[in-house]
PDB file of C-alpha atoms in Angstrom:
ATOM      1  CA  UNK A 255     121.685  68.039 129.110  1.00  0.00           C
ATOM      2  CA  UNK A 256     120.901  64.462 129.261  1.00  0.00           C
ATOM      3  CA  UNK A 257     121.253  61.921 132.499  1.00  0.00           C
ATOM      4  CA  UNK A 258     124.412  60.122 132.476  1.00  0.00           C
ATOM      5  CA  UNK A 259     123.298  57.066 134.238  1.00  0.00           C
ATOM      6  CA  UNK A 260     123.392  53.649 132.005  1.00  0.00           C
ATOM      7  CA  UNK A 261     121.164  50.874 132.484  1.00  0.00           C
ATOM      8  CA  UNK A 262     122.540  47.344 131.905  1.00  0.00           C
ATOM      9  CA  UNK A 263     120.245  44.942 130.481  1.00  0.00           C
ATOM     10  CA  UNK A 264     120.723  41.384 131.950  1.00  0.00           C
ATOM     11  CA  UNK A 265     120.811  38.379 129.843  1.00  0.00           C
ATOM     12  CA  UNK A 266     117.261  37.565 130.963  1.00  0.00           C
ATOM     13  CA  UNK A 267     116.041  40.857 130.197  1.00  0.00           C
ATOM     14  CA  UNK A 268     117.914  40.711 126.921  1.00  0.00           C
ATOM     15  CA  UNK A 269     115.981  37.596 125.760  1.00  0.00           C
ATOM     16  CA  UNK A 270     112.439  38.941 126.681  1.00  0.00           C
ATOM     17  CA  UNK A 271     113.583  42.315 125.080  1.00  0.00           C
ATOM     18  CA  UNK A 272     114.408  40.339 121.735  1.00  0.00           C
ATOM     19  CA  UNK A 273     111.182  38.787 121.723  1.00  0.00           C
ATOM     20  CA  UNK A 274     109.206  41.916 122.004  1.00  0.00           C
ATOM     21  CA  UNK A 275     111.359  44.372 119.581  1.00  0.00           C
ATOM     22  CA  UNK A 276     110.663  44.210 115.870  1.00  0.00           C
ATOM     23  CA  UNK A 277     114.133  43.679 114.883  1.00  0.00           C
ATOM     24  CA  UNK A 278     115.309  41.238 117.655  1.00  0.00           C
ATOM     25  CA  UNK A 279     118.408  43.249 118.134  1.00  0.00           C
ATOM     26  CA  UNK A 280     118.682  44.881 121.826  1.00  0.00           C
ATOM     27  CA  UNK A 281     121.830  46.370 123.301  1.00  0.00           C
ATOM     28  CA  UNK A 282     123.002  45.119 126.750  1.00  0.00           C
ATOM     29  CA  UNK A 283     123.241  48.362 127.867  1.00  0.00           C
ATOM     30  CA  UNK A 284     120.815  51.838 127.534  1.00  0.00           C
ATOM     31  CA  UNK A 285     121.973  55.417 128.718  1.00  0.00           C
ATOM     32  CA  UNK A 286     119.004  56.986 130.560  1.00  0.00           C
ATOM     33  CA  UNK A 287     117.156  59.207 128.252  1.00  0.00           C
ATOM     34  CA  UNK A 288     115.526  61.881 130.598  1.00  0.00           C
ATOM     35  CA  UNK A 289     117.197  65.298 131.386  1.00  0.00           C
ATOM     36  CA  UNK A 290     119.888  65.378 133.944  1.00  0.00           C
ATOM     37  CA  UNK A 291     118.083  64.490 137.109  1.00  0.00           C
ATOM     38  CA  UNK A 292     118.404  63.380 140.642  1.00  0.00           C
ATOM     39  CA  UNK A 293     117.094  60.569 142.392  1.00  0.00           C
ATOM     40  CA  UNK A 294     117.167  56.627 141.281  1.00  0.00           C
ATOM     41  CA  UNK A 295     114.749  56.250 138.566  1.00  0.00           C
ATOM     42  CA  UNK A 296     116.416  55.886 135.045  1.00  0.00           C
ATOM     43  CA  UNK A 297     114.609  54.995 131.497  1.00  0.00           C
ATOM     44  CA  UNK A 298     116.535  53.533 128.774  1.00  0.00           C
ATOM     45  CA  UNK A 299     115.257  53.056 125.086  1.00  0.00           C
ATOM     46  CA  UNK A 300     115.384  49.828 123.841  1.00  0.00           C
ATOM     47  CA  UNK A 301     113.364  49.546 120.831  1.00  0.00           C
ATOM     48  CA  UNK A 302     110.269  51.491 119.006  1.00  0.00           C
ATOM     49  CA  UNK A 303     107.656  48.956 118.617  1.00  0.00           C
ATOM     50  CA  UNK A 304     105.072  49.673 116.174  1.00  0.00           C
ATOM     51  CA  UNK A 305     103.430  52.583 114.088  1.00  0.00           C
ATOM     52  CA  UNK A 306     100.709  53.080 117.316  1.00  0.00           C
ATOM     53  CA  UNK A 307     103.498  55.088 119.379  1.00  0.00           C
ATOM     54  CA  UNK A 308     104.775  52.495 121.649  1.00  0.00           C
ATOM     55  CA  UNK A 309     108.360  51.747 122.836  1.00  0.00           C
ATOM     56  CA  UNK A 310     110.181  49.413 124.699  1.00  0.00           C
ATOM     57  CA  UNK A 311     112.223  50.637 127.759  1.00  0.00           C
ATOM     58  CA  UNK A 312     114.348  49.481 130.627  1.00  0.00           C
ATOM     59  CA  UNK A 313     113.421  50.894 133.920  1.00  0.00           C
ATOM     60  CA  UNK A 314     115.657  51.133 136.562  1.00  0.00           C
ATOM     61  CA  UNK A 315     114.559  52.397 140.278  1.00  0.00           C
ATOM     62  CA  UNK A 316     117.237  51.477 142.712  1.00  0.00           C
ATOM     63  CA  UNK A 317     118.448  48.017 142.112  1.00  0.00           C
ATOM     64  CA  UNK A 318     115.296  46.743 140.612  1.00  0.00           C
ATOM     65  CA  UNK A 319     115.437  46.754 136.391  1.00  0.00           C
ATOM     66  CA  UNK A 320     112.728  45.562 134.196  1.00  0.00           C
ATOM     67  CA  UNK A 321     110.965  46.071 131.223  1.00  0.00           C
ATOM     68  CA  UNK A 322     108.236  48.494 130.154  1.00  0.00           C
ATOM     69  CA  UNK A 323     106.241  49.051 127.237  1.00  0.00           C
ATOM     70  CA  UNK A 324     105.315  52.908 127.400  1.00  0.00           C
ATOM     71  CA  UNK A 325     103.287  55.265 124.939  1.00  0.00           C
ATOM     72  CA  UNK A 326     105.160  57.748 123.277  1.00  0.00           C
ATOM     73  CA  UNK A 327     105.143  61.394 124.509  1.00  0.00           C
ATOM     74  CA  UNK A 328     102.592  63.504 122.531  1.00  0.00           C
ATOM     75  CA  UNK A 329     104.148  66.942 123.100  1.00  0.00           C
ATOM     76  CA  UNK A 330     105.878  68.463 120.314  1.00  0.00           C
ATOM     77  CA  UNK A 331     107.927  71.841 120.481  1.00  0.00           C
ATOM     78  CA  UNK A 332     106.383  75.214 119.751  1.00  0.00           C
ATOM     79  CA  UNK A 333     105.918  76.694 116.231  1.00  0.00           C
ATOM     80  CA  UNK A 334     104.550  75.351 113.158  1.00  0.00           C
ATOM     81  CA  UNK A 335     107.552  72.689 112.491  1.00  0.00           C
ATOM     82  CA  UNK A 336     108.198  71.939 116.294  1.00  0.00           C
ATOM     83  CA  UNK A 337     110.426  68.698 117.114  1.00  0.00           C
ATOM     84  CA  UNK A 338     108.584  65.829 118.560  1.00  0.00           C
ATOM     85  CA  UNK A 339     109.523  64.728 122.262  1.00  0.00           C
ATOM     86  CA  UNK A 340     111.624  61.467 121.652  1.00  0.00           C
ATOM     87  CA  UNK A 341     110.325  60.375 125.646  1.00  0.00           C
ATOM     88  CA  UNK A 342     107.306  58.540 126.756  1.00  0.00           C
ATOM     89  CA  UNK A 343     104.424  59.914 127.712  1.00  0.00           C
ATOM     90  CA  UNK A 344     104.248  61.322 131.458  1.00  0.00           C
ATOM     91  CA  UNK A 345     107.822  61.545 131.857  1.00  0.00           C
ATOM     92  CA  UNK A 346     108.523  64.125 134.671  1.00  0.00           C
ATOM     93  CA  UNK A 347     111.718  65.684 133.293  1.00  0.00           C
ATOM     94  CA  UNK A 348     112.020  68.107 130.275  1.00  0.00           C
ATOM     95  CA  UNK A 349     111.081  67.120 126.642  1.00  0.00           C
ATOM     96  CA  UNK A 350     113.895  66.334 124.342  1.00  0.00           C
ATOM     97  CA  UNK A 351     113.556  69.366 122.432  1.00  0.00           C
ATOM     98  CA  UNK A 352     114.094  71.610 125.607  1.00  0.00           C
ATOM     99  CA  UNK A 353     117.426  69.935 126.039  1.00  0.00           C
ATOM    100  CA  UNK A 354     119.246  71.861 123.395  1.00  0.00           C
ATOM    101  CA  UNK A 355     122.626  71.483 124.626  1.00  0.00           C
ATOM    102  CA  UNK A 356     123.211  67.990 123.447  1.00  0.00           C
ATOM    103  CA  UNK A 357     122.040  66.110 120.347  1.00  0.00           C
ATOM    104  CA  UNK A 358     119.174  63.706 121.301  1.00  0.00           C
ATOM    105  CA  UNK A 359     118.635  60.848 118.717  1.00  0.00           C
ATOM    106  CA  UNK A 360     115.149  58.946 118.403  1.00  0.00           C
ATOM    107  CA  UNK A 361     113.502  57.161 115.748  1.00  0.00           C
ATOM    108  CA  UNK A 362     109.967  58.407 115.936  1.00  0.00           C
TER     109      UNK A 362
END
């Protein structure tokens, strides 16, 4: 199951994100894309950035919130037609294809 925490995007961060996002359209809140977890680190996907496998994420660590550009996770599910993971490289929780109890949407 996916984390239920939402990260709010302040006006200043939304302006910065719009400058970096190819569509200049950014939501004001993003749900943490990691599987359910303990702790205060949360990551919400804001935008895919380019064809080189990077995305713009909002990262929340306790009360501190910032924007980070992270490379896409390179791991694919088992089998010849395995789904790719929709998270970032080096994430600590399950890959999105391991989390089958809830549909996970991604654009990559």
